[in-house]
Short mmCIF file of C-alpha atoms and ligand atoms in Angstrom, two decimals:
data_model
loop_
_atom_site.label_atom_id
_atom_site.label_comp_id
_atom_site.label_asym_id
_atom_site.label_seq_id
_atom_site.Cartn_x
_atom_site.Cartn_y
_atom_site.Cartn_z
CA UNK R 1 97.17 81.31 292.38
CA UNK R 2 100.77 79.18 291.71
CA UNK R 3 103.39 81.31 292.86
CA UNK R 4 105.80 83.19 289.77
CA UNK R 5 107.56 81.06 287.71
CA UNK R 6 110.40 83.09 286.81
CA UNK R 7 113.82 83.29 288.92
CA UNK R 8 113.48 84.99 292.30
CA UNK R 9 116.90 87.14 291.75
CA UNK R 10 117.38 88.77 288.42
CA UNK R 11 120.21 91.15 287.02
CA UNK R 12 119.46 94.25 286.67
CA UNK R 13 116.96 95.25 284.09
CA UNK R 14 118.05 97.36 281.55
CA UNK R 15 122.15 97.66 282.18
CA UNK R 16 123.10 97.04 279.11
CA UNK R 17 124.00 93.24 278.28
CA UNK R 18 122.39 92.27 281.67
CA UNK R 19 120.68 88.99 281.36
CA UNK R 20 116.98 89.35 281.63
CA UNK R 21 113.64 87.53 282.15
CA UNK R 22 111.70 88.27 279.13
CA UNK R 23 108.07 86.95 278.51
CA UNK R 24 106.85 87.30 275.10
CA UNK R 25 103.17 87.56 274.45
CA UNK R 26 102.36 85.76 271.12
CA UNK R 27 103.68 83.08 268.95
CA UNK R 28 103.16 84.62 265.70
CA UNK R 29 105.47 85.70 263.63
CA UNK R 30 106.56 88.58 265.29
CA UNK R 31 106.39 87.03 268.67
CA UNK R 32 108.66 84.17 267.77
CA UNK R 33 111.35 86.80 265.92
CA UNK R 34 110.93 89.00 268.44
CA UNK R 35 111.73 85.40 271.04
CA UNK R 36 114.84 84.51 268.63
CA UNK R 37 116.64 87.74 268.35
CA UNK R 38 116.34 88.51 272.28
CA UNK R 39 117.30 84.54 273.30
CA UNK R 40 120.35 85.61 271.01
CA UNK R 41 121.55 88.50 273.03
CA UNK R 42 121.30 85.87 275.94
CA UNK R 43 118.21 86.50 277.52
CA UNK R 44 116.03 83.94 279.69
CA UNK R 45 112.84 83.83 277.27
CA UNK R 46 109.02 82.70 277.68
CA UNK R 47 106.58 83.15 275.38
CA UNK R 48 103.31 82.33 275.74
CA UNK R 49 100.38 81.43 273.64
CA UNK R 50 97.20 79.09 273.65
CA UNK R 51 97.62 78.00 270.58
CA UNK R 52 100.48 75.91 269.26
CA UNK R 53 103.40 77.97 267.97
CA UNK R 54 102.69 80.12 264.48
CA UNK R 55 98.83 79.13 263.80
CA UNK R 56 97.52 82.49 264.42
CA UNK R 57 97.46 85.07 260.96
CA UNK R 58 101.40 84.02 260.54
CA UNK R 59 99.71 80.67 259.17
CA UNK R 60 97.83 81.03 256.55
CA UNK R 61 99.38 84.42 254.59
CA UNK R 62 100.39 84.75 250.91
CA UNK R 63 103.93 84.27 251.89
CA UNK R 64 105.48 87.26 250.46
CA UNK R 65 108.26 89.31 251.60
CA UNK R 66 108.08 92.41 250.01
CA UNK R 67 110.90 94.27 251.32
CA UNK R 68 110.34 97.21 248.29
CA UNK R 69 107.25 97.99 249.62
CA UNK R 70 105.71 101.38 250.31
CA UNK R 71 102.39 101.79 249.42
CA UNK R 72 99.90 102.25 253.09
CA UNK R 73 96.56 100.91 252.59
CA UNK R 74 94.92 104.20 252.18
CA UNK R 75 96.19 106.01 249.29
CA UNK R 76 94.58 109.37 248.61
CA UNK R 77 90.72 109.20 247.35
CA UNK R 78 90.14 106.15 249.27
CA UNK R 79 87.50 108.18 250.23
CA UNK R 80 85.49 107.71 247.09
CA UNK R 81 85.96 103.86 247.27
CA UNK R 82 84.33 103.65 251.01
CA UNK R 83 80.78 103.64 249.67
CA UNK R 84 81.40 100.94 247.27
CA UNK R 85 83.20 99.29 249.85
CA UNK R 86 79.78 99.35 252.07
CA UNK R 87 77.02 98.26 249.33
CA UNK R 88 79.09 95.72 247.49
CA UNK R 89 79.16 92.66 249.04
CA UNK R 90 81.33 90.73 246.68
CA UNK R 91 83.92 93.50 246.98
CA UNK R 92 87.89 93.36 247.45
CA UNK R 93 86.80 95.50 250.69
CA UNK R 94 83.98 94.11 252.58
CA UNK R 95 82.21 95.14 255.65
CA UNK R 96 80.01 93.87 257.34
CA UNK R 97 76.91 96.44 258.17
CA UNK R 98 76.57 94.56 261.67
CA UNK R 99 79.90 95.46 262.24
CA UNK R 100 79.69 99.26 260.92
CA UNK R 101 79.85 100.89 264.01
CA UNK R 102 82.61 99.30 265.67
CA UNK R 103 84.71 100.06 262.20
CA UNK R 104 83.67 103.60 261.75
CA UNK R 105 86.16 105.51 263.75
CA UNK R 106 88.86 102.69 262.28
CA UNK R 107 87.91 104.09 259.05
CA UNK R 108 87.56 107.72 259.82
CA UNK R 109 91.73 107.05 260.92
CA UNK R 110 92.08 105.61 257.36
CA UNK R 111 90.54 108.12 255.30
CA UNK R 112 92.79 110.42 257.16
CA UNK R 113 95.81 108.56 256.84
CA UNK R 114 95.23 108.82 252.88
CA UNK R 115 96.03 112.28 252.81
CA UNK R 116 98.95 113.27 250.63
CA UNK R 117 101.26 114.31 253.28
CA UNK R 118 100.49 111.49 255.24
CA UNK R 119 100.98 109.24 252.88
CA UNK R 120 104.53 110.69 251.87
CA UNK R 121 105.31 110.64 255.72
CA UNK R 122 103.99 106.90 255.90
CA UNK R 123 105.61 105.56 253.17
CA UNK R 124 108.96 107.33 253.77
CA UNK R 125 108.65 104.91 257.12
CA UNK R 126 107.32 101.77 255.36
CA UNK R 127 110.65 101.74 252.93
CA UNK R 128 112.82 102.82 255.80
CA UNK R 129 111.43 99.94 257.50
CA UNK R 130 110.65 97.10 254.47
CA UNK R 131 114.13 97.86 253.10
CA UNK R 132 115.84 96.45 256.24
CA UNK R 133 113.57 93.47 256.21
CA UNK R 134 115.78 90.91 254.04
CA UNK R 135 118.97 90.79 256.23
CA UNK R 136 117.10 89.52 259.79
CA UNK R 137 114.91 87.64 257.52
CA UNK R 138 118.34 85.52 256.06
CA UNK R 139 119.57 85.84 259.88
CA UNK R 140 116.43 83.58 260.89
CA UNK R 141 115.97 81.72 258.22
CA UNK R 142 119.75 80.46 258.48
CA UNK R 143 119.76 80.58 262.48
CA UNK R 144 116.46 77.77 262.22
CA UNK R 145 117.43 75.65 259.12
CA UNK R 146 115.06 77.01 256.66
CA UNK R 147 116.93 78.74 254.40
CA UNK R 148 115.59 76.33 251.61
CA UNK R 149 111.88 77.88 252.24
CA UNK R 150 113.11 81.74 251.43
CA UNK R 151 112.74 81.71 247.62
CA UNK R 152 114.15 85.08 245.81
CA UNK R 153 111.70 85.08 243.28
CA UNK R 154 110.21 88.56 243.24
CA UNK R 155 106.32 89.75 243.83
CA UNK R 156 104.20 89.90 240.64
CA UNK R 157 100.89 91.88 239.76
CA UNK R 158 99.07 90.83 236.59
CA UNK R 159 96.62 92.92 234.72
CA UNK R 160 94.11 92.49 231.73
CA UNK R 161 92.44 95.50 232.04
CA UNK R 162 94.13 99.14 231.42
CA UNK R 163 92.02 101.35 233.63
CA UNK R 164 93.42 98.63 236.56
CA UNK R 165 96.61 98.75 235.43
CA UNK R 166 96.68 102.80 235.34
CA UNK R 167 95.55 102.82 238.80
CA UNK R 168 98.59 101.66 239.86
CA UNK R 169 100.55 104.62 238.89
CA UNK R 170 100.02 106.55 242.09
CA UNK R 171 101.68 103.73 243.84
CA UNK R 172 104.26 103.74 240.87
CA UNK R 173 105.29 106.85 241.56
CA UNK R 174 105.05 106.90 245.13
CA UNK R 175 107.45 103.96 245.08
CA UNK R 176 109.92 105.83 242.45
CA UNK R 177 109.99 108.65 244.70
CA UNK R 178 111.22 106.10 247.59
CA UNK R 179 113.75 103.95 245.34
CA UNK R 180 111.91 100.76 245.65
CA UNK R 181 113.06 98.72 242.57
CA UNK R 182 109.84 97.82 240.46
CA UNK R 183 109.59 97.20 236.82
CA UNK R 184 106.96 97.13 234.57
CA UNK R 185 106.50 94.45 232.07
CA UNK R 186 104.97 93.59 228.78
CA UNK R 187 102.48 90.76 227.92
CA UNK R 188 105.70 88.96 226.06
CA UNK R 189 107.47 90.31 228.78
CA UNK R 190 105.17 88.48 231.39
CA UNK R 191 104.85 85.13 229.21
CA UNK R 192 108.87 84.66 230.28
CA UNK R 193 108.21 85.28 233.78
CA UNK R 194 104.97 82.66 233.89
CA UNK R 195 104.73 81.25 230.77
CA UNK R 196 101.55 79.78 232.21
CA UNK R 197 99.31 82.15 233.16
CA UNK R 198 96.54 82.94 230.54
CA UNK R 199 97.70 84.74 227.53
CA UNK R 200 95.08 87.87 228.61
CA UNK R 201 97.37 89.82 230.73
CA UNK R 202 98.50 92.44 229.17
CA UNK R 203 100.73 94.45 231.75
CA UNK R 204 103.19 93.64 234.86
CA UNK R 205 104.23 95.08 237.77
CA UNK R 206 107.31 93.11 239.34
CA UNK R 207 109.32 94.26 242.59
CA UNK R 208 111.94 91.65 241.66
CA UNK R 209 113.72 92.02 245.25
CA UNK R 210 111.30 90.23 246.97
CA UNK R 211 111.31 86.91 248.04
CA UNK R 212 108.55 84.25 249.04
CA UNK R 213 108.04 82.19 252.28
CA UNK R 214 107.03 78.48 250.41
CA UNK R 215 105.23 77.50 253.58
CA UNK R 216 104.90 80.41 256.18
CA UNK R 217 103.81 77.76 258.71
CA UNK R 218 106.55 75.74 258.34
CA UNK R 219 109.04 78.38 259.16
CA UNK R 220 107.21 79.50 262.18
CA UNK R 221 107.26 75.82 263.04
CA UNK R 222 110.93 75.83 262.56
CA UNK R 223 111.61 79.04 264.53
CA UNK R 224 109.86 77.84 267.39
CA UNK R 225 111.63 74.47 267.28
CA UNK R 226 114.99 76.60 267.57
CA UNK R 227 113.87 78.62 270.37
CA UNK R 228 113.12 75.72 271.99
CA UNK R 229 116.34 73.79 271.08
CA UNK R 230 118.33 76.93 272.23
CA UNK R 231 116.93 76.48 276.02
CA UNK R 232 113.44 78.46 275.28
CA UNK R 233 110.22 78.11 276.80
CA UNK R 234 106.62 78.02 275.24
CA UNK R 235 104.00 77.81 277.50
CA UNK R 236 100.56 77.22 275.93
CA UNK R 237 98.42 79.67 278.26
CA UNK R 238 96.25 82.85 277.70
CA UNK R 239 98.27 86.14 279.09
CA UNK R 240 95.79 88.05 280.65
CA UNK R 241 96.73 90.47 282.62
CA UNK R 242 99.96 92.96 282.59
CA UNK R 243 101.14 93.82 286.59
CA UNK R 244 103.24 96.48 288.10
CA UNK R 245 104.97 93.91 291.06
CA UNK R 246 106.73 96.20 294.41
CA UNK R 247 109.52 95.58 293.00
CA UNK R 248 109.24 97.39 289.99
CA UNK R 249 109.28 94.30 287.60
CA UNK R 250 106.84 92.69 285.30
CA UNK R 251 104.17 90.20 286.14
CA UNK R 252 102.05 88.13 283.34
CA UNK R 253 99.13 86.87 284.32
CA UNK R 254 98.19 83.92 282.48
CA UNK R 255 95.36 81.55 282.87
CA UNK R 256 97.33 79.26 284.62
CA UNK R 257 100.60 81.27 286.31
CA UNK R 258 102.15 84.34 287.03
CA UNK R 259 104.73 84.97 285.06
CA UNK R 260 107.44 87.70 286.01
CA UNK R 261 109.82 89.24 283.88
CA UNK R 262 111.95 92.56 283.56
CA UNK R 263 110.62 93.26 279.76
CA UNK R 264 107.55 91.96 278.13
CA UNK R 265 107.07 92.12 274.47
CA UNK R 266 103.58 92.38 273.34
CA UNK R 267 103.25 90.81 270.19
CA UNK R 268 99.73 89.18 269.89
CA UNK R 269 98.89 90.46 266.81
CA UNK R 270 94.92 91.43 266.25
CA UNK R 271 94.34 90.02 269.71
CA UNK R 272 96.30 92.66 271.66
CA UNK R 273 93.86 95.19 271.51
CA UNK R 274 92.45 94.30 275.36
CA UNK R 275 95.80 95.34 276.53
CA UNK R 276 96.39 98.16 274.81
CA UNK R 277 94.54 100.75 277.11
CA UNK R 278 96.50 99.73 280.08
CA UNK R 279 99.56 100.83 278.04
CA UNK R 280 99.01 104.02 276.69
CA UNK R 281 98.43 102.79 273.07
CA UNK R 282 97.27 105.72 270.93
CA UNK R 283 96.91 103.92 267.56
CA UNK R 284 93.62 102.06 266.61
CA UNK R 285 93.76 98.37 266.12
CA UNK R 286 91.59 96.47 264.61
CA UNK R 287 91.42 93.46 262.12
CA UNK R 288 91.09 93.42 258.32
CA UNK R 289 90.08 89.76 258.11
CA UNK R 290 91.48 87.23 254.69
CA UNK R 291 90.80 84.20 253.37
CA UNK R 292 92.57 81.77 251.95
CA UNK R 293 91.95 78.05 249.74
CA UNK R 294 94.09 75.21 249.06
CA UNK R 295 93.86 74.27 246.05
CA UNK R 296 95.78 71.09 244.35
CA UNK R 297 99.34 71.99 242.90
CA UNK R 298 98.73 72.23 238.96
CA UNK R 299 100.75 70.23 236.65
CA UNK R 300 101.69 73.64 234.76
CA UNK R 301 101.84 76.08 237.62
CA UNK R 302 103.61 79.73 238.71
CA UNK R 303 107.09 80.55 239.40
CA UNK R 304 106.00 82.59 242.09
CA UNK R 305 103.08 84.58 243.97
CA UNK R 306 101.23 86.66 241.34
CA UNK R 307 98.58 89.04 242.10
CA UNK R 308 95.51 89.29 239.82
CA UNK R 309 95.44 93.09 239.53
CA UNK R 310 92.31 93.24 237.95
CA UNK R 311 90.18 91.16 240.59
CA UNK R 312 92.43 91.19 243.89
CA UNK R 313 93.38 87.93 244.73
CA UNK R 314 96.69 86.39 244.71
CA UNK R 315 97.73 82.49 243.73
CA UNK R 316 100.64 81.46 245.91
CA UNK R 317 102.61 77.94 244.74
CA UNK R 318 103.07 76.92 248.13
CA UNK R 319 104.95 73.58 249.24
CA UNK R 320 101.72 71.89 250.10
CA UNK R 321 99.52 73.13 247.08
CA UNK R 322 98.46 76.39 245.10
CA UNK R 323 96.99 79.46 247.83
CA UNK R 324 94.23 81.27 246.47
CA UNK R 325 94.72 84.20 249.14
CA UNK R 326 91.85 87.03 249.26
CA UNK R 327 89.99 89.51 251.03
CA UNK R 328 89.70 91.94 253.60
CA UNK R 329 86.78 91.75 255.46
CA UNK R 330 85.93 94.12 258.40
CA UNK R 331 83.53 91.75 261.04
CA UNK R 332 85.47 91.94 263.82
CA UNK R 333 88.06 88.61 265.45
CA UNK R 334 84.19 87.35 266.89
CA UNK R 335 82.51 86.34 263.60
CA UNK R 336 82.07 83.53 261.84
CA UNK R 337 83.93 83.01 258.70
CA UNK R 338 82.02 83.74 255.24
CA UNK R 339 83.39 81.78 252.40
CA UNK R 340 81.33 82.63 249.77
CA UNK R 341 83.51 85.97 247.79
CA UNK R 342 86.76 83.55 248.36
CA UNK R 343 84.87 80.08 246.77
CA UNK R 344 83.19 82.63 244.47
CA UNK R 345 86.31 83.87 242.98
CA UNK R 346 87.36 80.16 242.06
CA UNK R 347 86.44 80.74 238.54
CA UNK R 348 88.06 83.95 237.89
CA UNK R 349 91.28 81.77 239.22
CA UNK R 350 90.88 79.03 236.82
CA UNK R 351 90.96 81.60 233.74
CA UNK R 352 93.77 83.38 235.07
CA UNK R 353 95.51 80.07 235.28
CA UNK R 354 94.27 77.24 232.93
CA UNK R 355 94.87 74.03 234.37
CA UNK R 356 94.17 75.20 237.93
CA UNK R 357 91.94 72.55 239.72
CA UNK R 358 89.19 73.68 241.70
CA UNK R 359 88.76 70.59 244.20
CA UNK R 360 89.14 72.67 247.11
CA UNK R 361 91.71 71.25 250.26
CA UNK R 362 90.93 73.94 253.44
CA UNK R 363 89.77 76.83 253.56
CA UNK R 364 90.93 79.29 256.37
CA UNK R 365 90.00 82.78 257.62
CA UNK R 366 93.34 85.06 259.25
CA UNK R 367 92.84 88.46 261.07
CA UNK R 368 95.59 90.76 260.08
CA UNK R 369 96.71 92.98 262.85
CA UNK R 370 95.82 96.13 261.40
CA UNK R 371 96.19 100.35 262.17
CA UNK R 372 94.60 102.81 260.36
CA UNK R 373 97.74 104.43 258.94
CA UNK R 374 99.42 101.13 257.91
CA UNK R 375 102.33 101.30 260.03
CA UNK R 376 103.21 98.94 262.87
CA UNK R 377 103.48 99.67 266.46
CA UNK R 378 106.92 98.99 267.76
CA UNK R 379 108.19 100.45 270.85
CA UNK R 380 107.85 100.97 274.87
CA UNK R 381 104.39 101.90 275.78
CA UNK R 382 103.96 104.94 277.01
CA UNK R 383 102.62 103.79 280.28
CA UNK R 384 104.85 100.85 281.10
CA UNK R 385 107.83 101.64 279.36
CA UNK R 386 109.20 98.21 280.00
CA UNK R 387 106.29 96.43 278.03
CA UNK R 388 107.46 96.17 274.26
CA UNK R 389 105.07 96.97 271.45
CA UNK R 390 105.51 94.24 268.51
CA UNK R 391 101.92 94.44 266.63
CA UNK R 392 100.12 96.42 264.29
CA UNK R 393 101.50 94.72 261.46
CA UNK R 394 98.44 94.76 258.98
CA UNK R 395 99.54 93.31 255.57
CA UNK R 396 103.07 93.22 255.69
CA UNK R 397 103.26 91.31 259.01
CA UNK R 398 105.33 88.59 257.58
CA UNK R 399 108.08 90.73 255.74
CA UNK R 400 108.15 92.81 258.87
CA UNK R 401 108.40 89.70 261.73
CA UNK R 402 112.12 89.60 261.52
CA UNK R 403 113.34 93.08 261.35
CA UNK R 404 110.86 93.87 263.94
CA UNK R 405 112.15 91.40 266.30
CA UNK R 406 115.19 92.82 265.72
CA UNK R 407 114.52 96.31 266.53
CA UNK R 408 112.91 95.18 269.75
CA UNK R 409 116.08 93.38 270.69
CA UNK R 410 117.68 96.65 270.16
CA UNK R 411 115.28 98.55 271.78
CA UNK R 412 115.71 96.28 274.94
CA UNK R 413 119.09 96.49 274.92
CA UNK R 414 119.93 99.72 274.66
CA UNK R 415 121.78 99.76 271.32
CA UNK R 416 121.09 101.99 268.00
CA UNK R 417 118.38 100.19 266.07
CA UNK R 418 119.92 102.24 263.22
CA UNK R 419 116.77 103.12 262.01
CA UNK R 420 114.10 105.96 263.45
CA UNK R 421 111.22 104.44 265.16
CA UNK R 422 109.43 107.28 266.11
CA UNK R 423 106.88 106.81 263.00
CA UNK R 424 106.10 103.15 264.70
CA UNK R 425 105.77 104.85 268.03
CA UNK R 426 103.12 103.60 270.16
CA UNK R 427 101.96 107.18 271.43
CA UNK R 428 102.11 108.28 268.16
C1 FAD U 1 94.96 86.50 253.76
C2 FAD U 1 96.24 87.12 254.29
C3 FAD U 1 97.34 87.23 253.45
C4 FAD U 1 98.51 87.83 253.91
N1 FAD U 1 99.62 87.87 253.10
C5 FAD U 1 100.76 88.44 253.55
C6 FAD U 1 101.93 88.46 252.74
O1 FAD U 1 101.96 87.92 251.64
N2 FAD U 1 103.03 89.09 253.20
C7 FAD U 1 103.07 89.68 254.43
O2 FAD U 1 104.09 90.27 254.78
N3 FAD U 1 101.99 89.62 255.27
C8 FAD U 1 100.85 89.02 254.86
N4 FAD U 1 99.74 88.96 255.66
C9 FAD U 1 99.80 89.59 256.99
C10 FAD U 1 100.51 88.70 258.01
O3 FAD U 1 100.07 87.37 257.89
C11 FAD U 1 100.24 89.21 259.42
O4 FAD U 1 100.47 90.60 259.51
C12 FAD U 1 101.15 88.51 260.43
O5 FAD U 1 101.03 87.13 260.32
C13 FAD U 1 100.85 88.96 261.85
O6 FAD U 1 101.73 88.28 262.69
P1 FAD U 1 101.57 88.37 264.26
O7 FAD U 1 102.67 87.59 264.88
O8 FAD U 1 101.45 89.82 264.66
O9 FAD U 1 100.13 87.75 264.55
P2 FAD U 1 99.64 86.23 264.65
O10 FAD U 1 100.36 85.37 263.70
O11 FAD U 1 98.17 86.26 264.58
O12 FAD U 1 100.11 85.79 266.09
C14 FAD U 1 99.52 86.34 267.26
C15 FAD U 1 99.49 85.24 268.29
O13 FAD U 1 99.09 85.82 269.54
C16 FAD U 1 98.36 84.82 270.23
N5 FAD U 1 97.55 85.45 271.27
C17 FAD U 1 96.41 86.15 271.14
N6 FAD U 1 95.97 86.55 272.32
C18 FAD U 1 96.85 86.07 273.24
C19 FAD U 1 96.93 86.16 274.66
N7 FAD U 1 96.02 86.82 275.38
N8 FAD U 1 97.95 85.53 275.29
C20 FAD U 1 98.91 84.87 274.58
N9 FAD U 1 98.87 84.78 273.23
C21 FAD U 1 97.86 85.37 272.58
C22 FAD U 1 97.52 84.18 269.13
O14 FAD U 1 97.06 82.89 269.54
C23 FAD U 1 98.49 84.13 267.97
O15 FAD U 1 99.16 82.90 267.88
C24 FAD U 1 98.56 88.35 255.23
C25 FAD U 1 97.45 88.20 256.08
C26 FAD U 1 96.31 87.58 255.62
C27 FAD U 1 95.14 87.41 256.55
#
């Protein structure tokens, strides 16, 4: 094997201020945050990542930033919906009977997670945490030249239907209880906000604090060009291994060096399950696969991301053309992608948006990083205490990225993160 790449001498780890040799696991979006924030405080940092910077799940997301967000995944009688989940195949929540038994105890964690306690204790953590989100987000976005791809234009959920739209009131009032700003609008109400969606909709929900990434690619792009530009390293290799070396430190094993370091952060989204054993990991991760399609920019488009309540799918006006973002899927990071409920909701699309072209650009399949109780897992690991947790994100990976890396600059350095982690814990 090469011989370690990192310095031989190093300060000491953990003094406070010391400069350290940090290898970061992951170029996603919490990766790279997690690289910008710690490169800040004046650390020496690697990440490392087969794939070119940002193309994992970071790439191909709806974009939004919802910092007022509160609501976990499993809200209480998600029970009742997990049979419908299992025979319907053209679903919001699909999976895949091969896949059952690998997703079972996943589940079992979910439908547990949705009880009412839990869910006041989870989203008591999710505001604590999404309410921070903005001010690293501004930090990076402003640190890497992108500040014109962070759009303030709110999060928007459109409904024709009023059983749909009634649903939402657990979530309403979970999110009154919490103080995340949301406001419910009218059809006339709605026809200001997006004068061209169809006239059908009849009812609104709007979280006007959040904002929208116009291309989440090309910010990753451009955070990774600033690491790099500030003296970072990105090594396109497979970490494989995490090692305990005699002198206490850190060694990465890649496919192609050893890496040491005094911290690593772990931050490689669905794919860090392998590792997580090793570490002491308690949570469950596994992936709740999406879909996306590019679809040509319409002449009379949206002023922002808006969710089709009624059929779950969201229409994102992206830089590059409109995002028809869908799905979650449970088959697993090994399967091939199926298409068919994303192409098949093309229609549905068009008559929520006249005008909207269906001459389709890419499609593309993303595995969020996801735990059963909707929180992320940020932290030491309980068995290698100077291995960082930065995964776990689910569907609020991009709002989190930032703030995250943040906290795990914090965390590394010994100062208050100003915020209690110990809902994100990783022996939780
Ligand atoms: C359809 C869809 C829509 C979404 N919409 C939103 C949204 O609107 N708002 C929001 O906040 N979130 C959204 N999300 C969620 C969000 O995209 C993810 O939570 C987030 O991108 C996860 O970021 P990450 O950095 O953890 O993972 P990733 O971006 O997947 O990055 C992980 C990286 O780790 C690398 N890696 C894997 N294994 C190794 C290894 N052994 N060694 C080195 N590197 C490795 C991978 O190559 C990858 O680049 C959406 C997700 C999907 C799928």
């Amino acid at each position: 094997m090469p011989p370690a790449n990192s310095p031989t001498s190093s300060s000491v780890p953990g003094d406070g201020g010391a400069t350290m040799d940090i290898v970061v696991i992951g170029a996603g979006v919490q990766g790279l945050s997690a690289a910008l924030f710690l490169q800040n405080d004046g650390h020496r940092v690697v990440v490392v990542d087969p794939r070119e910077p940002g193309t994992g799940t970071s790439f191909g997301n709806a974009g939004a930033v919802v910092t007022t967000s509160c609501a976990p995944l499993a809200m209480p009688g998600i029970l009742r919906q997990v049979p419908k989940m299992l025979l319907d195949p053209q679903g919001p929540l699909i999976v895949r009977w091969s896949y059952l038994p690998r997703a079972l105890p996943w589940l079992f964690d979910l439908v547990r997670a949705s009880r009412p306690r839990q869910v006041e204790r989870i989203s008591i953590a999710l505001a604590a945490l999404n309410s921070r989100a903005e001010k690293p987000w501004r930090e990076l976005s402003r640190l890497c030249g992108a500040e014109d791809l962070l759009r303030p234009v709110g999060w928007l959920k459109v409904y024709e239907k009023a059983e749909n739209f009634e649903a939402t009131r657990a979530e309403r009032d979970l999110m009154t209880r919490r103080g995340c700003r949301f406001e419910v609008l009218s059809a006339d109400e709605l026809r200001q906000l997006e004068p061209n969606l169809a006239p059908h909709f009849r009812w609104g929900l709007f979280q006007p604090d959040a904002h929208f990434l116009l291309d989440p690619h090309v910010m990753t792009s451009r955070f990774a060009q600033t690491f790099l530009q500030r003296g970072g390293e990105i090594r396109r290799e497979t970490a494989g291994t995490i090692e305990t070396t005699a002198e206490g430190r850190h060694r990465v094993v890649t496919d192609q060096a050893r890496l040491d370091a005094d911290r690593v952060v772990l931050a490689a989204g669905a794919w860090s399950r392998p590792f997580l054993k090793q570490l002491g990991v308690r949570p469950r991760l596994d992936t709740e696969r999406g879909y996306h399609l590019m679809l040509p920019q319409p002449e009379r488009g949206l002023n922002r991301p808006t969710v089709n309540g009624d059929s779950g799918f969201a229409l994102c006006p992206m830089l590059k053309g409109m995002r028809l973002v869908s799905g979650v899927e449970f088959a697993g990071l090994a399967a091939a992608p199926d298409y068919r409920r994303i192409r098949g909701l093309l229609p549905l699309a068009q008559r929520m948006l006249p005008g909207l072209s269906g001459d389709e650009q890419s499609a593309w399949l993303g595995f969020r990083p996801s735990i059963p109780d909707s929180l992320p897992v940020i932290g030491p690991a309980p068995r290698l205490p100077g291995v960082y947790c930065a995964f776990g994100h689910g569907h609020l990976g991009m709002t989190e990225g930032p703030v995250t890396g943040r906290l795990i600059a914090d965390l590394v350095a010994g100062r208050d993160p100003g915020l209690d982690i110990a809902a994100f814990s990783p022996g939780r």
